[in-house]
Coordinates of C-alpha atoms in Angstrom, one line a residue:
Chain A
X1 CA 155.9 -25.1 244.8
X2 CA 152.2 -25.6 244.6
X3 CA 152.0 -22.1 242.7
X4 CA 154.1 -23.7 239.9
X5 CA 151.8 -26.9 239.8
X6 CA 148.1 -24.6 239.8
X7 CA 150.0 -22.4 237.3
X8 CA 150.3 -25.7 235.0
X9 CA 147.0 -27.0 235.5
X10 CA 145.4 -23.8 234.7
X11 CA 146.6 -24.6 231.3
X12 CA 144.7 -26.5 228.9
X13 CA 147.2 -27.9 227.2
X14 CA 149.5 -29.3 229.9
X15 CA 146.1 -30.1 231.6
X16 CA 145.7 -32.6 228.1
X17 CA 149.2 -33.4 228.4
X18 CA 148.6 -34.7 232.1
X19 CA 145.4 -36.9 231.3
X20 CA 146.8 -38.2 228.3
X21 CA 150.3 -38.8 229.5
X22 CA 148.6 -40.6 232.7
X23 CA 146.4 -42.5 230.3
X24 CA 150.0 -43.8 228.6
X25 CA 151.3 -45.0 232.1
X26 CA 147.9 -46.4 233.4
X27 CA 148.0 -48.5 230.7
X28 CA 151.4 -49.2 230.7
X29 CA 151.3 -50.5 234.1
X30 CA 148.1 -52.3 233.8
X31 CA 149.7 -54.3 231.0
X32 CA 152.1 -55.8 233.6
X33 CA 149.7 -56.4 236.2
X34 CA 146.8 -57.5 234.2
X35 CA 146.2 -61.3 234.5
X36 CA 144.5 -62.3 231.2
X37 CA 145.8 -61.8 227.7
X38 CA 142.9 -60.2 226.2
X39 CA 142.6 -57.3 229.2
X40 CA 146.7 -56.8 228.5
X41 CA 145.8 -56.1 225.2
X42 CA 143.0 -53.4 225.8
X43 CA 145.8 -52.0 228.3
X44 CA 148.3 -51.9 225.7
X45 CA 145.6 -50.4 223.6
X46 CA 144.9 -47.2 225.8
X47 CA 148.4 -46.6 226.0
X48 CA 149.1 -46.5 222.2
X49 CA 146.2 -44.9 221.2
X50 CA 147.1 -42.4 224.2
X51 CA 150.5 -41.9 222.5
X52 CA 148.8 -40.9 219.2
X53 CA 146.9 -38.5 222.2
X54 CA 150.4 -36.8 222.9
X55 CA 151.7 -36.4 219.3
X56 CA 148.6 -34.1 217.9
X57 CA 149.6 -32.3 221.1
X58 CA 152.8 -32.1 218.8
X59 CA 151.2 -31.1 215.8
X60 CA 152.2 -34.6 214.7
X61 CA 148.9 -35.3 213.0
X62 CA 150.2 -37.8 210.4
X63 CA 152.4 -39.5 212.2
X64 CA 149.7 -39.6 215.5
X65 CA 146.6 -40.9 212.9
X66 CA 149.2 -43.7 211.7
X67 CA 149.9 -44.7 214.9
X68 CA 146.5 -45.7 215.5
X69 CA 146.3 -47.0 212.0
X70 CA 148.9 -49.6 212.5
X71 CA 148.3 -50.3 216.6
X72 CA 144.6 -50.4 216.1
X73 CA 144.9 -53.4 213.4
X74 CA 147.6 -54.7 215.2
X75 CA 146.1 -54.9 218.7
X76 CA 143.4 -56.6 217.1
X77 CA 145.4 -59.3 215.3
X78 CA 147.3 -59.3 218.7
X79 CA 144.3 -59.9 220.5
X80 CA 142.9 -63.0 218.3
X81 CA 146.8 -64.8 218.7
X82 CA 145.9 -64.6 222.7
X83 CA 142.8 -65.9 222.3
X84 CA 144.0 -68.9 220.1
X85 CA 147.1 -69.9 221.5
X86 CA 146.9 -69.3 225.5
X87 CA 144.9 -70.8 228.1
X88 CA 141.1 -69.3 228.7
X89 CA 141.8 -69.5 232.2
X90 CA 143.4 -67.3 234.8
X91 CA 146.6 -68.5 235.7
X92 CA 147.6 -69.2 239.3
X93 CA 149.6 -66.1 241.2
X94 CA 153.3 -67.2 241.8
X95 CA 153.6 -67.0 245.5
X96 CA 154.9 -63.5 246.5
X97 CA 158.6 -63.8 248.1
X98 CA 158.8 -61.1 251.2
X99 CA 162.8 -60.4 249.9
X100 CA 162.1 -60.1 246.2
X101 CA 159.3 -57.5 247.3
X102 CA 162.0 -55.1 249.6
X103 CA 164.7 -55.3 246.6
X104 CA 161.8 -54.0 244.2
X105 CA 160.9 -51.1 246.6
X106 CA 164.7 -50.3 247.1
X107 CA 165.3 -50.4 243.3
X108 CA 162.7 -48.3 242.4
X109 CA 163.1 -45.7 245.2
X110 CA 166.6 -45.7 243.8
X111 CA 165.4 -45.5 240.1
X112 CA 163.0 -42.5 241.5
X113 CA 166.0 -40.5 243.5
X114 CA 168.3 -40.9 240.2
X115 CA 166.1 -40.0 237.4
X116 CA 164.6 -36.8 239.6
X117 CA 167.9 -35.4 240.5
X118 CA 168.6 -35.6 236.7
X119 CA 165.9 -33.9 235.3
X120 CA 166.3 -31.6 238.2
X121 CA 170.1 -31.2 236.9
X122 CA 169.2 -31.0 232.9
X123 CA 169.3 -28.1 230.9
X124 CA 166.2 -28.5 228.2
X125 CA 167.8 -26.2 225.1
X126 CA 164.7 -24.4 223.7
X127 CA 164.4 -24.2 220.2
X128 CA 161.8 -21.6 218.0
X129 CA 159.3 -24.3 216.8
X130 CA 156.9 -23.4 214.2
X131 CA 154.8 -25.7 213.4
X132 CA 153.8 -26.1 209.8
X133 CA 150.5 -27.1 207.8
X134 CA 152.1 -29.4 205.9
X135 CA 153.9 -31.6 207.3
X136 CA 152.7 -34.5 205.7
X137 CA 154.0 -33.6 202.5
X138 CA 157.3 -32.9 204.2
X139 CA 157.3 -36.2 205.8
X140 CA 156.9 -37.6 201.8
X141 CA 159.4 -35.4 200.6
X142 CA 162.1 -36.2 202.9
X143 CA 161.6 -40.0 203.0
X144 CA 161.3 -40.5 199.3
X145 CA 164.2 -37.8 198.9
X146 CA 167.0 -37.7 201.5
X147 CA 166.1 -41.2 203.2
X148 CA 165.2 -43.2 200.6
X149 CA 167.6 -46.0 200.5
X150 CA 166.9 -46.9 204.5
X151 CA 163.6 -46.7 203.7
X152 CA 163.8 -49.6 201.0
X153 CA 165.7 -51.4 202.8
X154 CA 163.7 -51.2 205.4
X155 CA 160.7 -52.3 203.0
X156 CA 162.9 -55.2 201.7
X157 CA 163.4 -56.4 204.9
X158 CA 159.9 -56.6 206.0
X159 CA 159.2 -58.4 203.0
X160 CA 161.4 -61.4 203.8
X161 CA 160.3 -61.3 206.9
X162 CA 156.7 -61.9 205.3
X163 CA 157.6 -64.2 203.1
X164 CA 159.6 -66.1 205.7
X165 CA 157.2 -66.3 207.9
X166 CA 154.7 -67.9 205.5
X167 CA 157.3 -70.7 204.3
X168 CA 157.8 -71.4 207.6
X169 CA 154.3 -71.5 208.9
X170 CA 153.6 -73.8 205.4
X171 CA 156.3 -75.9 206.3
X172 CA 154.6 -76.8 209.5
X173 CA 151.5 -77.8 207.6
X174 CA 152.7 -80.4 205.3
Chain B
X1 CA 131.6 -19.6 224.6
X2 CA 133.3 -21.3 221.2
X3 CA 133.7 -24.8 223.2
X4 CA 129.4 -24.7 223.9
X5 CA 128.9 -23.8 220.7
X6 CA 131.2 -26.8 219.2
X7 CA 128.8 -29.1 221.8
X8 CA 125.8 -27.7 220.3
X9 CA 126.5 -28.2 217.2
X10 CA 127.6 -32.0 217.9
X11 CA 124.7 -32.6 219.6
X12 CA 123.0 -31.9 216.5
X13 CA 124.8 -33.9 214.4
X14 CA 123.6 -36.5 216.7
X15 CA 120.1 -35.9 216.1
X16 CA 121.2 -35.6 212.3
X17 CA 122.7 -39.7 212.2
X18 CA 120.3 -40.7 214.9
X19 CA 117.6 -39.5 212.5
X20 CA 119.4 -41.4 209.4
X21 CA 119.6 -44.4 211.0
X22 CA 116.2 -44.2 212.3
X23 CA 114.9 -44.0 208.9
X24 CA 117.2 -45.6 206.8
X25 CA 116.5 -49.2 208.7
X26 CA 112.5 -48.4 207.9
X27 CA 113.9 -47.3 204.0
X28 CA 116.0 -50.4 204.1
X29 CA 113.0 -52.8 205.0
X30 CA 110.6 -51.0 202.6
X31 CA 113.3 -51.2 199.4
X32 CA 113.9 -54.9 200.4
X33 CA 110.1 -55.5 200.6
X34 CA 109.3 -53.9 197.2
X35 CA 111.9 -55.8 195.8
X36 CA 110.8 -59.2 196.9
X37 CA 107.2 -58.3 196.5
X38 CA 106.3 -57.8 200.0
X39 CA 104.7 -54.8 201.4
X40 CA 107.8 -54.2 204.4
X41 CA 106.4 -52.6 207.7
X42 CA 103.2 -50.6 207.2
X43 CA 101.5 -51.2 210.6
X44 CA 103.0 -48.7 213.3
X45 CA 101.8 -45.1 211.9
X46 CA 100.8 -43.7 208.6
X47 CA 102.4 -46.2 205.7
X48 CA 104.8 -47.4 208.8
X49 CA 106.9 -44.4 209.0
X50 CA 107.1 -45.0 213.2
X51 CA 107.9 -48.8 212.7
X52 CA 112.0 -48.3 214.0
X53 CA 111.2 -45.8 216.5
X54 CA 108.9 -48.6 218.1
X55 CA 111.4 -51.2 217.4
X56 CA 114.2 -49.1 219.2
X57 CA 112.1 -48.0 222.1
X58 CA 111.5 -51.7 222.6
X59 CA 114.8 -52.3 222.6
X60 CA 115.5 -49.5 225.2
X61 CA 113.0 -50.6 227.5
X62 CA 114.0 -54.6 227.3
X63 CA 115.7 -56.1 230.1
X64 CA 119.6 -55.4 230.4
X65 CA 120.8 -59.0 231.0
X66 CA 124.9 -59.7 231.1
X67 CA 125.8 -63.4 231.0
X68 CA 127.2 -64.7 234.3
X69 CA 130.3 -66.2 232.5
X70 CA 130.9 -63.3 230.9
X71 CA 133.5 -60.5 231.5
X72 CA 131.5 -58.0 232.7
X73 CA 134.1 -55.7 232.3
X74 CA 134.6 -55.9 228.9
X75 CA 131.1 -57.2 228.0
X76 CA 129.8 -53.6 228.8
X77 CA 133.2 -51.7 227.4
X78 CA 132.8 -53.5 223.9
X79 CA 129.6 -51.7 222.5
X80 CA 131.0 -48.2 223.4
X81 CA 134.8 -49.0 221.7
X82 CA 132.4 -50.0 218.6
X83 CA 130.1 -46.8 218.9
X84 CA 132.9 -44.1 219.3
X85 CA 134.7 -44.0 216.5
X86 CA 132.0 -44.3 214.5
X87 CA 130.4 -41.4 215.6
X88 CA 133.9 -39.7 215.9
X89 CA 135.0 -39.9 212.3
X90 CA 132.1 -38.0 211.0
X91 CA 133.6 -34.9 212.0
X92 CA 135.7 -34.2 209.1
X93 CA 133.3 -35.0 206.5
X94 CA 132.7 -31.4 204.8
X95 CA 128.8 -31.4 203.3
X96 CA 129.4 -27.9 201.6
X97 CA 132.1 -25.7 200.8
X98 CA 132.4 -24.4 204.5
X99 CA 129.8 -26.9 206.6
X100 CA 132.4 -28.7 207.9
X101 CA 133.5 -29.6 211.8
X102 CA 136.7 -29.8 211.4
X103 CA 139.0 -29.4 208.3
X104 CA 142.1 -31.8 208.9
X105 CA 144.7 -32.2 206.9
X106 CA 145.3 -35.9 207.7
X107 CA 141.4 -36.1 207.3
X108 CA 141.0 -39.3 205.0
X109 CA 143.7 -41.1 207.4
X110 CA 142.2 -40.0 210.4
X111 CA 139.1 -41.6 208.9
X112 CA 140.7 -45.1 208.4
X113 CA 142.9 -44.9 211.4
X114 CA 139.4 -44.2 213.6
X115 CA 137.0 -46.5 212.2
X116 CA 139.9 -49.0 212.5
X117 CA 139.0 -49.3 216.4
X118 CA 135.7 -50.2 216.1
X119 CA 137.6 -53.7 215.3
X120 CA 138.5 -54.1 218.5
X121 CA 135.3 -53.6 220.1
X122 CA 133.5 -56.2 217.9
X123 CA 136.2 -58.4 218.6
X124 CA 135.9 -57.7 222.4
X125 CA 132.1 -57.8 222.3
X126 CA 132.7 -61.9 220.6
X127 CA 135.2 -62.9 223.2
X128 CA 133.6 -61.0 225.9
X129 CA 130.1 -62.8 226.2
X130 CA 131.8 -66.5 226.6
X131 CA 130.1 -68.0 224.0
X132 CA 131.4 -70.1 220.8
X133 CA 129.4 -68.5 218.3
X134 CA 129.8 -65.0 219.3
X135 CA 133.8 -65.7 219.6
X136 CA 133.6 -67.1 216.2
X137 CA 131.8 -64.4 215.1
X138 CA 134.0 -61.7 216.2
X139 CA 136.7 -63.9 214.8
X140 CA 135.3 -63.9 211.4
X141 CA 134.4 -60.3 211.9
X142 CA 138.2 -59.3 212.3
X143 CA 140.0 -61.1 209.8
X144 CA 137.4 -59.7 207.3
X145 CA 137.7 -56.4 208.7
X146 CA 141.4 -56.3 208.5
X147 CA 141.6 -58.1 205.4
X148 CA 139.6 -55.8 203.6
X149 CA 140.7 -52.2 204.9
X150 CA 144.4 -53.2 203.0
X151 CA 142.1 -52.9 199.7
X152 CA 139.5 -50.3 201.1
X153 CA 142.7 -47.9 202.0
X154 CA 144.9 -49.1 198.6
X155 CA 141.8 -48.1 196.5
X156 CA 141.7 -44.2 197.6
X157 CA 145.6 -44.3 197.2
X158 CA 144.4 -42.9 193.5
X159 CA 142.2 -40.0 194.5
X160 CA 144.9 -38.6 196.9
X161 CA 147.6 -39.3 194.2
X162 CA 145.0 -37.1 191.5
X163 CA 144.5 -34.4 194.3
X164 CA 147.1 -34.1 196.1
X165 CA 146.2 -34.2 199.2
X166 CA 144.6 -35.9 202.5
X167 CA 142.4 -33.2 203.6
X168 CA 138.7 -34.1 202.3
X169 CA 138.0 -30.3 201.3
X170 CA 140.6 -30.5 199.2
X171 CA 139.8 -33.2 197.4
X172 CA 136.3 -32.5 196.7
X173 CA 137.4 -28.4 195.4
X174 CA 139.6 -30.8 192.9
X175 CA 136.4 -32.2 191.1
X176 CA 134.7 -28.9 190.5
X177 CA 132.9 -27.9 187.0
X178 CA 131.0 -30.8 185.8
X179 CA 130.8 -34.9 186.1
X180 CA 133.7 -35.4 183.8
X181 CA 135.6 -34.1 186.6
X182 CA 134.9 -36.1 188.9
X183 CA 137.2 -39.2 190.4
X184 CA 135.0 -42.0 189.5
X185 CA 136.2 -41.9 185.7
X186 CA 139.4 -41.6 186.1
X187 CA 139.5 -44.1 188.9
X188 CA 136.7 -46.7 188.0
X189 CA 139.1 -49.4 188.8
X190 CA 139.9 -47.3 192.5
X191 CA 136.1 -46.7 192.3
X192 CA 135.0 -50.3 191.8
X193 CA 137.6 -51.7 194.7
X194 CA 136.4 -49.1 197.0
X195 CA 132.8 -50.1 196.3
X196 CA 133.2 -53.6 197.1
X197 CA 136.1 -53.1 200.2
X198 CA 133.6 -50.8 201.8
X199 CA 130.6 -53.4 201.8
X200 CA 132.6 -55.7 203.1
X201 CA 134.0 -53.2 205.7
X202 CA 130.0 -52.7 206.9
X203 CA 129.8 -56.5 207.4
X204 CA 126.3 -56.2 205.1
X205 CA 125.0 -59.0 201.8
X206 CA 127.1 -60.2 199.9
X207 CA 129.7 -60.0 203.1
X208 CA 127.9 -60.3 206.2
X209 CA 129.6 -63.7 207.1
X210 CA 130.4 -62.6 210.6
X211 CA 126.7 -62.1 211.0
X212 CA 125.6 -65.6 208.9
X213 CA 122.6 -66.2 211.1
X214 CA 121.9 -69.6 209.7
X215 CA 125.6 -71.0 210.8
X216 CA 126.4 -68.6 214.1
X217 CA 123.3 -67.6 215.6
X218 CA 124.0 -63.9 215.3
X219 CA 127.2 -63.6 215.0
X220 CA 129.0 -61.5 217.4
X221 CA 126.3 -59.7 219.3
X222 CA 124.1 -63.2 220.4
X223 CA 124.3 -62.6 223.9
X224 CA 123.7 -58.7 223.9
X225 CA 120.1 -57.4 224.3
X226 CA 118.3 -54.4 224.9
X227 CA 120.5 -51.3 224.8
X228 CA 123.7 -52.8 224.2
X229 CA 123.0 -54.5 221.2
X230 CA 121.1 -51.4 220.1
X231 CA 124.5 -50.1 220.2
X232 CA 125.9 -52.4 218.0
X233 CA 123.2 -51.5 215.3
X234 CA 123.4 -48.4 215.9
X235 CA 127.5 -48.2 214.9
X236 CA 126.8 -50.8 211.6
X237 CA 124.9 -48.0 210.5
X238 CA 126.6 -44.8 211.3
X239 CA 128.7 -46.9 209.1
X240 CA 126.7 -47.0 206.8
X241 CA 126.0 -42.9 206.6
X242 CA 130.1 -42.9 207.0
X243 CA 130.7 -44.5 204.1
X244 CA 127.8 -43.1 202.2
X245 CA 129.3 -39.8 202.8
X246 CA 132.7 -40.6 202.2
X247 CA 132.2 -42.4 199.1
X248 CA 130.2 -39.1 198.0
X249 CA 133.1 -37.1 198.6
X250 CA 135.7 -39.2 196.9
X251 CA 134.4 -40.1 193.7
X252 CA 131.3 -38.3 193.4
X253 CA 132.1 -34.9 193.6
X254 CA 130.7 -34.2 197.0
X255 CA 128.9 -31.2 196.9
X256 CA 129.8 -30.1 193.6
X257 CA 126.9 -30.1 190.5
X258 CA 127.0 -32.9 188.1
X259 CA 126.7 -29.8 185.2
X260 CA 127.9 -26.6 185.1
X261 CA 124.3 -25.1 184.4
X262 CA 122.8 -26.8 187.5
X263 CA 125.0 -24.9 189.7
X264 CA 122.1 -22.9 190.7
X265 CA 120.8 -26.2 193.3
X266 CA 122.4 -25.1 196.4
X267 CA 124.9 -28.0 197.3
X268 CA 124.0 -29.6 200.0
X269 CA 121.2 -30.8 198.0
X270 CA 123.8 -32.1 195.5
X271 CA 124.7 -33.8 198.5
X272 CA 122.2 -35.5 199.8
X273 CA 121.2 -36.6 196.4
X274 CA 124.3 -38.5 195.9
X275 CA 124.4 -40.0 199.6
X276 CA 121.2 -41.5 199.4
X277 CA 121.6 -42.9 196.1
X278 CA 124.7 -44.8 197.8
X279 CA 122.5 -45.8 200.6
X280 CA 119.6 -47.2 198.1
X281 CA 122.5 -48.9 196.2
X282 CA 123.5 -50.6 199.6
X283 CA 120.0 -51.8 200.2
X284 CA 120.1 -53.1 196.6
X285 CA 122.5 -55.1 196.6
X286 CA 121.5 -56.7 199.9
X287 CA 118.2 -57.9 198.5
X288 CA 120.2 -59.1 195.4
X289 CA 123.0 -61.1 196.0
X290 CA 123.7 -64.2 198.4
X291 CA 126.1 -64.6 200.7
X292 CA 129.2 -65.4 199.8
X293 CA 131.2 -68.6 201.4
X294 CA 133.9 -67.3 204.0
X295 CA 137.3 -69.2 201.8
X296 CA 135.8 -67.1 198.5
X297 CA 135.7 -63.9 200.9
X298 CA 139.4 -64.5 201.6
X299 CA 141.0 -64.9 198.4
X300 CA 138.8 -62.4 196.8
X301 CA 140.4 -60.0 199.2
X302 CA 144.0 -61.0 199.2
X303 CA 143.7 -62.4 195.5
X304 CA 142.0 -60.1 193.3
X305 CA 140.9 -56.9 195.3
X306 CA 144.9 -56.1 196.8
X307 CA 146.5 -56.5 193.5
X308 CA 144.3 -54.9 191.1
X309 CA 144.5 -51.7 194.0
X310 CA 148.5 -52.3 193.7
X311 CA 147.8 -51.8 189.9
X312 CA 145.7 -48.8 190.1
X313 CA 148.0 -47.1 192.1
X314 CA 151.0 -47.8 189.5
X315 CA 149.0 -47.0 186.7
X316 CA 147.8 -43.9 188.0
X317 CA 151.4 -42.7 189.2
X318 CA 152.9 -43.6 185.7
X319 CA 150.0 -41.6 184.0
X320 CA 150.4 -38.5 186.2
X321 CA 154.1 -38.8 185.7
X322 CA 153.7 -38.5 182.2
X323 CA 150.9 -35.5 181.7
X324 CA 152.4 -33.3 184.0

């Protein structure tokens, strides 16, 4: 048992995956238990740009340096909405209910037994990956190729959405 | 043996920038001073030269004071999420052929997706300190920020159309054998956006509204001192060399010679060359133009800058369409 888990560490990569992977988690958690907006939003932060951590692990560099990209503008913009529209202050704890706390530990002891007997269970099929250089011209190629029409749509979509959103928000004003 | 060796060698690059920014704050003060008919620092050594490196060891040796309001936390985290990426994204930059850290393939993204971060610590650093002119500040600082990087990205859409490719290498290799080749003609109207999405990226004249001392202060950074704010200054101008650098690379042919019979110059002198001239173009226009007011900033962005980029990029895929 503890052979296995030195074996792992000794590895550089898994020892990246583990730091990284914690990193995702920590902040995950933190964004839960965190009691002002702005420090949920530097917890949400670490776990995305964490995430873009575990795909150049992947060889995913395009789709990891996008990630950050698009979370890094978008935490920000996130971060200026809770600074405008919640209270500076921090809120008052909800009184903690002795009952509610024992169904929580019982759930999630439960949750725990389940998902480890699982993966214990699963058979992981392993497939010859080879990684290649250019995988961000793939990515082009395929979505401008074989997936272009979702992607339009997809496009289209956000575009109302946009648009929407700005009638809406002009609405308001007048 | 290769991982000390990596540290080494970005340890010197440190040295390299911290040197930059050391004297490109004295060269900055000096241009401005010629131009407006002053004489700029000339006490602190021979014609001034150690003028910053007094300034910064006073500000490394001033009092480390942290608001009581403030979140401590996040008032000490904010300077280092500034400072990071902007040190960080200097590793892909290739200054020859082969002096390069580290030859991505995603490297142009990685540079916008990076530098993108140091949003959020300016932002942080305003909201942090408990103080309406910081927050506004950082405010200001962020909707510019974000406003212009849709432009600043947009505008390079061109080059990577013309080479092909993200990795920086590459697209400098694509502008070999002469000026003509280079991306600035074919792209002046990529070229121009760029130009102006950048400056407003640093936060410098005509665009330093989220630093307008005469309304806010400071701007951001009021309630940081000493080390901390040194900080700050320090990742505006790493900035600075970023950009210089980058631009360089783009448009100007990075280390390539402007003609073939100059090819002889190694070229990293090429190089530098070009980057400072950047840099001295920066200063320029600082001691130039006024500021411009915060609505113009806006709509200039949104307005003019986004859908002339839009343009560009049509134009440029309908014209590589056709002479293929």
């Amino acid at each position: 048992m503890l052979e296995n888990f030195i074996d792992f560490l000794s590895n550089g990569e898994n020892l990246l995956f583990i730091i990284f992977s914690m990193l995702v988690i920590v902040g995950a958690v933190f964004l839960i238990n965190l009691q002002r907006v702005v420090h949920m939003v530097i917890a949400l932060a670490t776990t995305f740009i964490s995430l873009a951590g575990l795909y150049v692990m992947l060889d995913a560099e395009f789709l990891a340096f996008v990630q950050v990209l698009i979370y890094a503008g978008a935490m920000t913009i996130l971060m200026i909405f809770g600074i405008m529209m919640t209270k500076h202050e921090k809120q008052n704890e909800e009184p903690k209910r002795a009952l509610h706390n024992v169904l929580l530990l019982v759930g999630s002891i439960g949750f725990f037994i389940i998902l480890y007997l699982a993966i214990q269970d699963a058979v992981f099929p392993i497939q010859e990956f080879t990684s290649n250089e250019e995988n961000t011209k793939m990515i082009g190629i395929e979505l401008f190729t074989w997936h272009v029409i979702p992607f339009e749509l997809v496009s289209v979509l956000l575009t109302v959405a946009f648009i929407g959103a700005i009638i809406v928000a002009k609405r308001e004003e007048d | 043996m290769a991982l000390l060796q990596n540290i080494l060698w970005a340890a010197f690059l440190l040295v390299v920038v911290l040197g930059f920014v050391t004297y490109a704050i004295y060269f900055e003060r000096k241009v401005i001073g010629w131009i407006q008919l002053r004489k700029g620092p000339n006490r602190v050594g021979p014609l001034g030269l150690f003028q910053t490196v007094a300034d910064v060891l006073k500000l490394l040796i001033k009092e480390d004071t942290i608001p009581n309001k403030a979140d401590r936390f996040l008032f000490i985290l904010a300077p280092v999420i500034t400072f990071v990426p902007a040190f960080v994204v200097l590793a892909t930059i290739p200054y020859t052929a082969d002096w390069q850290f580290a030859d991505l393939n995603v490297g142009l993204l990685y540079y916008f997706a990076l530098s993108s971060i140091s949003t959020i610590g300016i932002l942080l650093g305003g909201w942090a300190s408990n103080n309406k002119y910081s927050l506004l500040g950082g405010m200001r600082s962020a909707a510019q920020m974000i406003s212009y990087e849709v432009p600043l990205v947009m505008s390079v859409v061109g080059v990577i159309l013309l080479s092909g490719s993200l990795s920086l290498n590459t697209i400098v290799e694509g502008q070999a054998g002469g000026f003509w080749n280079w991306n600035f003609l074919p792209q002046i109207v990529g070229f121009i956006i760029f130009i102006i999405a950048a400056v407003s990226e640093l936060n410098r004249t005509p665009f330093d509204l989220p630093e307008a001392e005469s309304e806010l202060v400071a701007g951001y950074h009021v309630e940081y001192s000493g080390f901390r704010f040194a900080f700050f200054m320090l990742a505006e101008y790493v900035y600075v060399y970023a950009i210089a650098a980058l631009t360089t690379i783009l448009f100007l042919g990075g280390w390539h010679s402007p003609l073939p019979f100059l090819d002889f110059i190694p070229g990293i002198i090429w190089f530098i060359l070009k980057f400072s001239s950047i840099v001295f173009f920066l200063f320029w226009i600082r001691a130039t133009l006024p500021r411009i007011r915060v609505d113009h900033l806006m709509s200039l962005g949104w307005k003019v800058l986004l859908p002339l980029a839009l343009v560009n990029i049509f134009v440029t895929t309908i014209i590589i369409e056709i002479f293929k």
